[in-house]
Tab-separated table of C-alpha atoms in Angstrom:
chain	number	residue	atom	x	y	z
A	1270	MET	CA	-205.311	48.966	-51.592
A	1271	LEU	CA	-203.545	45.857	-50.279
A	1272	ASP	CA	-202.015	45.130	-53.679
A	1273	ASP	CA	-200.321	48.560	-53.630
A	1274	GLU	CA	-198.491	47.935	-50.335
A	1275	PRO	CA	-194.674	48.011	-50.702
A	1276	GLY	CA	-193.057	44.585	-50.770
A	1277	ARG	CA	-196.347	42.728	-51.311
A	1278	LYS	CA	-196.440	40.492	-54.384
A	1279	ARG	CA	-199.232	41.569	-56.703
A	1280	ARG	CA	-201.654	38.792	-57.568
A	1281	ARG	CA	-201.754	38.346	-61.332
A	1282	LEU	CA	-204.838	36.115	-61.539
A	1283	TRP	CA	-207.876	35.601	-59.326
A	1284	VAL	CA	-208.113	31.965	-60.526
A	1285	HIS	CA	-205.489	30.346	-62.736
A	1286	PRO	CA	-206.937	29.202	-66.092
A	1287	ILE	CA	-205.879	25.611	-65.395
A	1288	VAL	CA	-207.591	25.604	-61.989
A	1289	ALA	CA	-210.666	27.189	-63.566
A	1290	GLN	CA	-211.112	23.980	-65.566
A	1291	ARG	CA	-211.638	21.902	-62.401
A	1292	PRO	CA	-215.348	21.154	-63.069
A	1293	GLN	CA	-214.443	19.727	-66.488
A	1294	LYS	CA	-210.999	18.173	-65.969
A	1295	GLY	CA	-210.385	17.701	-62.234
A	1296	GLN	CA	-210.072	14.121	-60.983
A	1297	PHE	CA	-213.009	14.438	-58.618
A	1298	HIS	CA	-215.379	15.446	-61.418
A	1299	LYS	CA	-213.946	13.122	-64.084
A	1300	LEU	CA	-212.990	9.985	-62.123
A	1301	TYR	CA	-214.978	9.824	-58.889
A	1302	THR	CA	-218.300	8.735	-60.431
A	1303	ASP	CA	-216.591	6.023	-62.488
A	1304	LEU	CA	-214.638	4.774	-59.470
A	1305	ARG	CA	-217.864	4.200	-57.558
A	1306	LEU	CA	-218.909	1.734	-60.263
A	1307	ASP	CA	-215.964	-0.557	-59.432
A	1308	ALA	CA	-215.570	-1.481	-55.745
A	1309	ASN	CA	-212.028	-2.832	-56.148
A	1310	LYS	CA	-210.752	0.229	-58.006
A	1311	PHE	CA	-212.384	2.533	-55.489
A	1312	LYS	CA	-210.736	0.731	-52.585
A	1313	SER	CA	-207.381	0.800	-54.357
A	1314	TYR	CA	-207.760	4.549	-54.872
A	1315	CYS	CA	-209.006	5.521	-51.389
A	1316	ARG	CA	-207.837	2.510	-49.321
A	1317	ILE	CA	-211.351	2.080	-47.921
A	1318	SER	CA	-214.501	0.500	-49.361
A	1319	ILE	CA	-217.353	2.484	-50.909
A	1320	GLU	CA	-219.643	1.620	-47.984
A	1321	THR	CA	-217.050	2.716	-45.436
A	1322	PHE	CA	-216.381	5.932	-47.379
A	1323	ASP	CA	-220.100	6.767	-47.399
A	1324	TYR	CA	-220.460	6.087	-43.684
A	1325	LEU	CA	-217.320	8.112	-42.924
A	1326	LEU	CA	-218.715	10.989	-44.994
A	1327	ILE	CA	-221.935	10.934	-42.964
A	1328	CYS	CA	-219.913	11.102	-39.734
A	1329	LEU	CA	-217.764	14.016	-40.915
A	1330	HIS	CA	-220.200	15.933	-43.119
A	1331	PRO	CA	-221.299	18.561	-40.532
A	1332	ASP	CA	-217.702	19.785	-40.159
A	1333	LEU	CA	-216.723	19.494	-43.844
A	1334	ASN	CA	-219.710	21.285	-45.349
A	1335	PHE	CA	-219.256	25.003	-46.106
A	1336	MET	CA	-221.609	27.593	-47.579
A	1337	ASP	CA	-221.308	28.978	-51.089
A	1338	THR	CA	-220.613	32.703	-51.327
A	1339	CYS	CA	-221.238	35.351	-53.941
A	1340	MET	CA	-217.527	35.113	-54.826
A	1341	ARG	CA	-217.238	31.360	-55.419
A	1342	ARG	CA	-218.768	27.964	-54.756
A	1343	SER	CA	-217.439	26.004	-51.803
A	1344	ILE	CA	-215.593	22.721	-52.201
A	1345	SER	CA	-217.954	19.884	-51.292
A	1346	ALA	CA	-217.480	17.673	-48.247
A	1347	GLU	CA	-217.206	14.681	-50.590
A	1348	GLN	CA	-214.322	16.225	-52.515
A	1349	ARG	CA	-212.560	17.347	-49.324
A	1350	LEU	CA	-212.663	13.819	-47.950
A	1351	LEU	CA	-211.511	12.287	-51.238
A	1352	VAL	CA	-208.537	14.672	-51.521
A	1353	THR	CA	-207.495	13.911	-47.940
A	1354	LEU	CA	-207.810	10.147	-48.335
A	1355	ARG	CA	-205.830	10.286	-51.571
A	1356	PHE	CA	-203.052	12.192	-49.803
A	1357	LEU	CA	-202.980	9.711	-46.903
A	1358	ALA	CA	-203.172	6.719	-49.251
A	1359	THR	CA	-200.287	7.831	-51.478
A	1360	GLY	CA	-198.191	10.419	-49.653
A	1361	ASN	CA	-198.155	12.451	-52.886
A	1362	SER	CA	-197.023	16.045	-52.530
A	1363	PHE	CA	-199.563	18.857	-52.474
A	1364	ALA	CA	-198.090	20.032	-55.777
A	1365	SER	CA	-198.872	16.644	-57.319
A	1366	LEU	CA	-202.417	16.671	-55.948
A	1367	HIS	CA	-202.791	20.206	-57.305
A	1368	PHE	CA	-202.405	18.914	-60.855
A	1369	GLU	CA	-204.674	15.924	-60.205
A	1370	PHE	CA	-207.608	17.721	-58.585
A	1371	LEU	CA	-206.953	21.208	-60.038
A	1372	LEU	CA	-207.137	22.814	-56.615
A	1373	GLY	CA	-204.678	25.412	-55.364
A	1374	ILE	CA	-201.691	24.071	-53.420
A	1375	SER	CA	-202.531	26.185	-50.367
A	1376	THR	CA	-206.170	25.116	-50.702
A	1377	ILE	CA	-205.171	21.442	-50.648
A	1378	SER	CA	-202.928	22.039	-47.643
A	1379	GLY	CA	-205.800	23.664	-45.765
A	1380	ILE	CA	-208.240	20.913	-46.758
A	1381	VAL	CA	-205.914	18.112	-45.622
A	1382	CYS	CA	-205.094	19.682	-42.260
A	1383	HIS	CA	-208.699	20.597	-41.500
A	1384	THR	CA	-210.088	17.210	-42.555
A	1385	CYS	CA	-207.460	15.336	-40.528
A	1386	LYS	CA	-208.377	17.401	-37.481
A	1387	VAL	CA	-212.076	16.655	-38.013
A	1388	ILE	CA	-211.381	12.917	-38.416
A	1389	TRP	CA	-209.546	12.878	-35.072
A	1390	GLN	CA	-212.217	14.872	-33.253
A	1391	ARG	CA	-215.262	13.119	-34.730
A	1392	LEU	CA	-214.076	9.494	-34.629
A	1393	ARG	CA	-212.039	9.374	-31.440
A	1394	GLU	CA	-214.871	8.538	-29.036
A	1395	ALA	CA	-216.386	6.057	-31.480
A	1396	VAL	CA	-213.329	4.024	-32.503
A	1397	MET	CA	-210.861	4.591	-29.642
A	1398	PRO	CA	-212.900	5.311	-26.483
A	1399	THR	CA	-211.372	5.397	-23.022
A	1400	PRO	CA	-211.218	1.718	-21.980
A	1401	THR	CA	-213.326	0.496	-19.066
A	1402	ALA	CA	-212.638	-2.533	-16.856
A	1403	ALA	CA	-214.916	-4.591	-19.126
A	1404	ASP	CA	-212.908	-3.477	-22.191
A	1405	TRP	CA	-209.640	-4.512	-20.526
A	1406	LEU	CA	-211.089	-7.947	-19.716
A	1407	ARG	CA	-212.202	-8.367	-23.344
A	1408	ILE	CA	-208.742	-7.376	-24.595
A	1409	ALA	CA	-207.088	-9.771	-22.115
A	1410	ASP	CA	-209.303	-12.609	-23.317
A	1411	GLY	CA	-208.306	-11.823	-26.909
A	1412	PHE	CA	-204.603	-12.036	-26.078
A	1413	TYR	CA	-205.047	-15.312	-24.226
A	1414	GLN	CA	-207.002	-16.862	-27.109
A	1415	SER	CA	-204.627	-15.684	-29.843
A	1416	ALA	CA	-201.213	-15.466	-28.135
A	1417	GLN	CA	-201.694	-17.624	-25.016
A	1418	PHE	CA	-200.513	-14.802	-22.750
A	1419	PRO	CA	-202.989	-14.419	-19.854
A	1420	ASN	CA	-203.874	-11.160	-18.106
A	1421	CYS	CA	-202.422	-9.138	-20.988
A	1422	ILE	CA	-204.225	-5.859	-21.700
A	1423	GLY	CA	-202.143	-4.679	-24.638
A	1424	ALA	CA	-198.868	-4.630	-26.538
A	1425	LEU	CA	-196.872	-1.400	-26.326
A	1426	ASP	CA	-194.290	0.051	-28.695
A	1427	GLY	CA	-193.192	3.247	-30.393
A	1428	LYS	CA	-192.944	3.936	-34.141
A	1429	HIS	CA	-190.783	6.669	-35.625
A	1430	ILE	CA	-192.659	8.656	-38.283
A	1431	ARG	CA	-190.256	10.340	-40.680
A	1432	VAL	CA	-190.771	14.118	-41.011
A	1433	LYS	CA	-189.025	17.063	-42.635
A	1434	LYS	CA	-186.518	18.708	-40.317
A	1435	PRO	CA	-188.281	21.647	-38.630
A	1436	PRO	CA	-186.361	24.957	-38.783
A	1437	HIS	CA	-184.207	25.801	-35.759
A	1438	SER	CA	-184.960	22.436	-34.106
A	1439	GLY	CA	-181.364	21.317	-33.675
A	1440	SER	CA	-181.154	17.580	-32.998
A	1441	ARG	CA	-184.423	17.235	-31.076
A	1442	TYR	CA	-186.143	15.366	-33.906
A	1443	PHE	CA	-183.046	13.393	-34.995
A	1444	ASN	CA	-183.395	9.767	-33.905
A	1445	TYR	CA	-180.983	6.874	-33.437
A	1446	LYS	CA	-181.903	5.604	-36.919
A	1447	GLN	CA	-180.267	8.727	-38.350
A	1448	TYR	CA	-183.326	10.594	-39.640
A	1449	PHE	CA	-185.779	13.201	-38.336
A	1450	SER	CA	-189.001	11.902	-36.823
A	1451	VAL	CA	-191.841	12.243	-34.389
A	1452	VAL	CA	-192.931	9.234	-32.358
A	1453	LEU	CA	-196.235	7.386	-32.384
A	1454	MET	CA	-196.439	5.559	-29.040
A	1455	ALA	CA	-199.283	3.045	-29.135
A	1456	LEU	CA	-200.947	0.318	-27.127
A	1457	ALA	CA	-202.583	-2.275	-29.402
A	1458	ASP	CA	-205.005	-5.143	-28.801
A	1459	SER	CA	-205.048	-8.608	-30.359
A	1460	ASP	CA	-207.229	-7.381	-33.250
A	1461	TYR	CA	-204.472	-4.950	-34.309
A	1462	LYS	CA	-206.528	-1.956	-33.172
A	1463	PHE	CA	-204.988	0.897	-31.214
A	1464	VAL	CA	-206.345	1.256	-27.685
A	1465	ILE	CA	-204.354	4.288	-26.471
A	1466	VAL	CA	-201.887	6.470	-28.382
A	1467	ASP	CA	-199.459	9.283	-27.639
A	1468	ILE	CA	-198.336	11.234	-30.714
A	1469	GLY	CA	-195.750	13.902	-31.428
A	1470	ALA	CA	-192.804	13.273	-29.096
A	1471	TYR	CA	-189.334	14.226	-30.363
A	1472	GLY	CA	-187.586	11.492	-32.336
A	1473	SER	CA	-184.468	11.825	-30.171
A	1474	THR	CA	-186.377	10.772	-27.026
A	1475	SER	CA	-186.248	7.124	-25.926
A	1476	ASP	CA	-189.402	4.979	-25.875
A	1477	SER	CA	-189.125	4.524	-22.119
A	1478	ARG	CA	-188.912	8.276	-21.516
A	1479	ILE	CA	-191.810	9.023	-23.874
A	1480	PHE	CA	-194.013	6.471	-22.139
A	1481	SER	CA	-192.962	7.682	-18.694
A	1482	VAL	CA	-193.996	11.302	-19.320
A	1483	SER	CA	-197.047	10.488	-21.453
A	1484	ARG	CA	-200.571	10.696	-20.081
A	1485	MET	CA	-200.872	6.942	-20.612
A	1486	GLY	CA	-197.798	6.200	-18.482
A	1487	GLU	CA	-198.851	8.695	-15.830
A	1488	ARG	CA	-202.313	7.167	-15.506
A	1489	LEU	CA	-200.846	3.670	-15.346
A	1490	ARG	CA	-198.522	4.647	-12.477
A	1491	GLN	CA	-201.380	6.323	-10.601
A	1492	ASN	CA	-203.772	3.379	-11.136
A	1493	GLN	CA	-206.201	5.561	-13.122
A	1494	LEU	CA	-206.680	3.261	-16.128
A	1495	ALA	CA	-209.631	1.389	-14.567
A	1496	LEU	CA	-207.705	-1.890	-14.721
A	1497	PRO	CA	-209.483	-4.997	-13.372
A	1498	GLU	CA	-208.439	-6.376	-10.020
A	1499	PRO	CA	-205.611	-8.977	-10.122
A	1500	SER	CA	-206.868	-12.479	-10.893
A	1501	ARG	CA	-205.424	-15.978	-10.875
A	1502	LEU	CA	-203.854	-17.160	-14.096
A	1503	PRO	CA	-205.851	-19.817	-16.006
A	1504	ARG	CA	-206.041	-23.189	-14.258
A	1505	SER	CA	-203.568	-21.919	-11.638
A	1506	ALA	CA	-204.050	-22.096	-7.872
A	1507	GLY	CA	-201.238	-19.604	-7.268
A	1508	PRO	CA	-201.500	-15.976	-6.144
A	1509	PRO	CA	-203.518	-13.489	-8.232
A	1510	ALA	CA	-201.537	-11.785	-10.978
A	1511	PRO	CA	-202.066	-8.179	-12.075
A	1512	PHE	CA	-203.139	-7.314	-15.607
A	1513	VAL	CA	-200.075	-6.283	-17.596
A	1514	ILE	CA	-198.865	-4.579	-20.753
A	1515	VAL	CA	-196.155	-6.346	-22.769
A	1516	ALA	CA	-193.278	-4.353	-24.273
A	1517	ASP	CA	-189.704	-4.752	-25.513
A	1518	GLU	CA	-186.355	-4.097	-23.822
A	1519	GLY	CA	-186.692	-0.356	-24.384
A	1520	PHE	CA	-189.155	-0.014	-21.505
A	1521	ALA	CA	-188.706	-0.280	-17.745
A	1522	VAL	CA	-190.353	-3.189	-15.952
A	1523	SER	CA	-193.147	-2.370	-13.491
A	1524	PRO	CA	-196.033	-4.255	-11.861
A	1525	HIS	CA	-198.222	-3.547	-14.903
A	1526	LEU	CA	-195.554	-3.555	-17.638
A	1527	MET	CA	-193.591	-6.653	-18.619
A	1528	ARG	CA	-190.389	-6.656	-20.641
A	1529	PRO	CA	-188.152	-9.625	-21.589
A	1530	PHE	CA	-185.392	-10.931	-19.367
A	1531	PRO	CA	-181.949	-9.579	-20.354
A	1532	ARG	CA	-180.398	-11.716	-23.089
A	1533	ARG	CA	-177.371	-12.763	-21.076
A	1534	ASP	CA	-177.376	-16.004	-19.049
A	1535	LEU	CA	-180.812	-17.118	-20.179
A	1536	ASP	CA	-181.973	-20.477	-18.849
A	1537	VAL	CA	-184.895	-22.443	-20.305
A	1538	ARG	CA	-187.412	-20.795	-17.991
A	1539	LYS	CA	-186.374	-17.283	-19.015
A	1540	ARG	CA	-186.221	-18.144	-22.704
A	1541	ILE	CA	-189.753	-19.520	-22.578
A	1542	PHE	CA	-190.976	-16.343	-20.873
A	1543	ASN	CA	-189.266	-14.171	-23.499
A	1544	TYR	CA	-190.769	-16.226	-26.305
A	1545	ARG	CA	-194.277	-16.101	-24.858
A	1546	LEU	CA	-193.997	-12.355	-24.303
A	1547	THR	CA	-192.734	-11.813	-27.845
A	1548	ARG	CA	-195.739	-13.696	-29.260
A	1549	ALA	CA	-198.020	-11.186	-27.551
A	1550	ARG	CA	-195.858	-8.122	-28.225
A	1551	ARG	CA	-195.803	-8.847	-31.944
A	1552	TYR	CA	-199.376	-7.588	-32.296
A	1553	VAL	CA	-198.409	-3.940	-31.941
A	1554	GLU	CA	-195.664	-4.362	-34.538
A	1555	CYS	CA	-198.185	-5.937	-36.916
A	1556	ALA	CA	-200.604	-3.075	-36.216
A	1557	PHE	CA	-197.882	-0.593	-37.220
A	1558	GLY	CA	-197.216	-2.669	-40.341
A	1559	ILE	CA	-200.888	-2.628	-41.362
A	1560	LEU	CA	-201.078	1.116	-40.657
A	1561	SER	CA	-198.088	2.026	-42.846
A	1562	SER	CA	-199.036	-0.459	-45.567
A	1563	LYS	CA	-202.538	0.968	-45.944
A	1564	TRP	CA	-201.680	4.651	-45.456
A	1565	ARG	CA	-198.559	5.120	-47.551
A	1566	VAL	CA	-197.993	8.656	-46.391
A	1567	PHE	CA	-195.822	6.895	-43.785
A	1568	GLN	CA	-193.538	5.346	-46.381
A	1569	SER	CA	-191.739	8.613	-47.049
A	1570	SER	CA	-190.968	11.783	-45.113
A	1571	ILE	CA	-194.051	13.855	-44.281
A	1572	GLN	CA	-193.307	17.295	-45.745
A	1573	MET	CA	-195.233	19.262	-43.142
A	1574	LYS	CA	-194.599	21.131	-39.905
A	1575	PRO	CA	-194.580	18.850	-36.829
A	1576	ASP	CA	-197.987	20.092	-35.635
A	1577	ASN	CA	-199.569	19.333	-39.007
A	1578	ALA	CA	-197.713	16.015	-39.258
A	1579	THR	CA	-199.242	15.133	-35.880
A	1580	LEU	CA	-202.709	15.828	-37.333
A	1581	VAL	CA	-201.943	13.441	-40.214
A	1582	ILE	CA	-200.809	10.700	-37.815
A	1583	GLN	CA	-203.872	11.195	-35.621
A	1584	ALA	CA	-206.174	10.895	-38.626
A	1585	CYS	CA	-204.463	7.725	-39.858
A	1586	VAL	CA	-204.749	6.113	-36.415
A	1587	MET	CA	-208.477	6.881	-36.365
A	1588	LEU	CA	-208.953	5.606	-39.916
A	1589	HIS	CA	-206.972	2.467	-39.055
A	1590	ASN	CA	-209.362	1.605	-36.217
A	1591	PHE	CA	-212.376	2.737	-38.250
A	1592	THR	CA	-211.555	0.376	-41.120
A	1593	ARG	CA	-210.695	-2.492	-38.736
A	1594	ILE	CA	-214.222	-2.129	-37.364
A	1595	HIS	CA	-216.235	-1.378	-40.508
A	1596	ASP	CA	-214.285	-3.009	-43.347
A	1597	ALA	CA	-214.000	-6.763	-43.675
A	1598	SER	CA	-210.371	-7.569	-42.879
A	1599	THR	CA	-208.187	-7.860	-45.948
A	1600	ASP	CA	-204.971	-7.882	-43.950
A	1601	ALA	CA	-204.948	-11.569	-43.053
A	1602	ASP	CA	-201.564	-11.964	-44.700
A	1603	LEU	CA	-200.149	-9.536	-42.123
A	1604	GLY	CA	-201.609	-11.405	-39.163
A	1605	LEU	CA	-199.845	-13.732	-36.784
A	1606	ASN	CA	-199.741	-17.471	-37.359
A	1607	MET	CA	-199.237	-18.611	-33.788
A	1608	THR	CA	-199.275	-21.903	-33.855
A	1609	SER	CA	-194.894	-20.207	-6.775
A	1610	SER	CA	-196.242	-20.502	-3.382
A	1611	VAL	CA	-195.115	-17.032	-2.184
A	1612	SER	CA	-197.828	-14.401	-1.997
A	1613	LEU	CA	-197.290	-11.432	-4.319
A	1614	ASP	CA	-197.193	-8.060	-2.547
A	1615	LEU	CA	-197.417	-5.192	-5.051
A	1616	SER	CA	-197.342	-2.476	-2.415
A	1617	ARG	CA	-194.041	-3.297	-0.721
A	1618	PRO	CA	-191.452	-0.498	-0.590
A	1619	GLY	CA	-188.299	-0.425	-2.679
A	1620	ARG	CA	-187.246	0.570	-6.164
A	1621	PRO	CA	-190.141	1.047	-8.619
A	1622	GLY	CA	-189.049	-2.052	-10.551
A	1623	THR	CA	-188.911	-4.392	-7.543
A	1624	ALA	CA	-192.585	-5.327	-7.581
A	1625	GLY	CA	-192.451	-5.546	-11.384
A	1626	LEU	CA	-189.622	-8.079	-11.188
A	1627	ALA	CA	-191.725	-10.174	-8.826
A	1628	VAL	CA	-194.635	-10.116	-11.281
A	1629	ARG	CA	-192.315	-11.191	-14.100
A	1630	GLU	CA	-191.057	-14.105	-11.993
A	1631	LEU	CA	-194.651	-15.145	-11.355
A	1632	PHE	CA	-195.422	-15.272	-15.079
A	1633	ALA	CA	-192.132	-17.064	-15.823
A	1634	ASP	CA	-192.955	-19.749	-13.247
A	1635	TYR	CA	-196.474	-20.114	-14.625
A	1636	PHE	CA	-195.282	-20.584	-18.225
A	1637	ILE	CA	-193.250	-23.683	-17.281
A	1638	SER	CA	-195.853	-25.099	-14.894
A	1639	PRO	CA	-198.263	-27.858	-15.984
A	1640	GLU	CA	-201.109	-25.318	-15.870
A	1641	GLY	CA	-199.422	-22.694	-18.076
A	1642	ALA	CA	-197.098	-24.635	-20.385
A	1643	TRP	CA	-197.988	-25.383	-24.012
A	1644	SER	CA	-196.695	-28.345	-25.972
A	1645	TRP	CA	-195.086	-26.245	-28.712
A	1646	GLN	CA	-193.054	-23.870	-26.546
A	1647	MET	CA	-190.012	-26.123	-26.092
A	1648	ASP	CA	-189.783	-26.694	-29.845
A	1649	ALA	CA	-190.073	-22.954	-30.410
A	1650	ILE	CA	-187.096	-22.030	-28.212
A	1651	ARG	CA	-184.895	-24.952	-29.262
A	1652	GLY	CA	-181.758	-23.540	-30.837
A	1653	SER	CA	-182.369	-19.979	-29.497
A	1654	ARG	CA	-179.916	-18.450	-27.051
């Protein structure tokens, strides 16, 4: 018998008496039906609306439904999803959820990890498909309408997600902010949705390095992102400009990635470019803010192994896009209130950043030209240095 093996802890109970009371006293059985009678309370509890929950359940049900056995009844797909959403919405420990739902701690851990994996696999193609040229053009139009930055196909940044220090990991996960983390590298559109993500890099690695070795950065360098052909900037008769990603000073400039001018010796032209770029780049920061505000598991350290923490982050990214699409936006308070004659040769030899610098100069010239300037930009930079 297994229980008679030396060194193996003998199980005292098949089911603990408290857990055995789940059908009578567990939160799912006592509270769930009542919550569905009040839309606001339900959304406060799960962070998604009743309609979105039901649609999400339909999408995930085939992978969350298990058969009953002669030993015990399976946990329903509905309860599995509710437990997972409650964990993501609160960041409560598995021990805390154990006393709420009267499920075993190891059972809750398994449910959360499995459901997060299913969310990533089932929703990825629906809410974060591989962008086509038409998608990039739609995203660029959104950035021009909302941030007045033309030919912009996304705002790029990295977010450090706090995790428990993995055993024997040394300083690999220890970041410059003095805590342990993994990195969520994301490209966001003007609707605060994530277009492409890279998840799980060590917290000690710089944003530029993470992007450089990521599949996203590799495909961008090899022109495999199906980007549209360069086009003239609005109302401009100048040379065609490539479609670009906007990022902060932590990234290296390239023909398809714009970063601000260095802060030293800034003239008016460079300050205007930096301001216009920052208006567009702010969308990814707002997307991160909405993500962590809705899914509060990010507001404290995720007490899981890095691989499982990555599953949690993946699921939250999918749910973020899913709710942006299917839920009416309730995050308006987090939104933005925004009130050369030389031909450009992108194929010329030289350092990788040389062509990127030329693209940045083209945009800087355009932003102070009659075709690209806006009346408010001088007021916006007045007093900045």
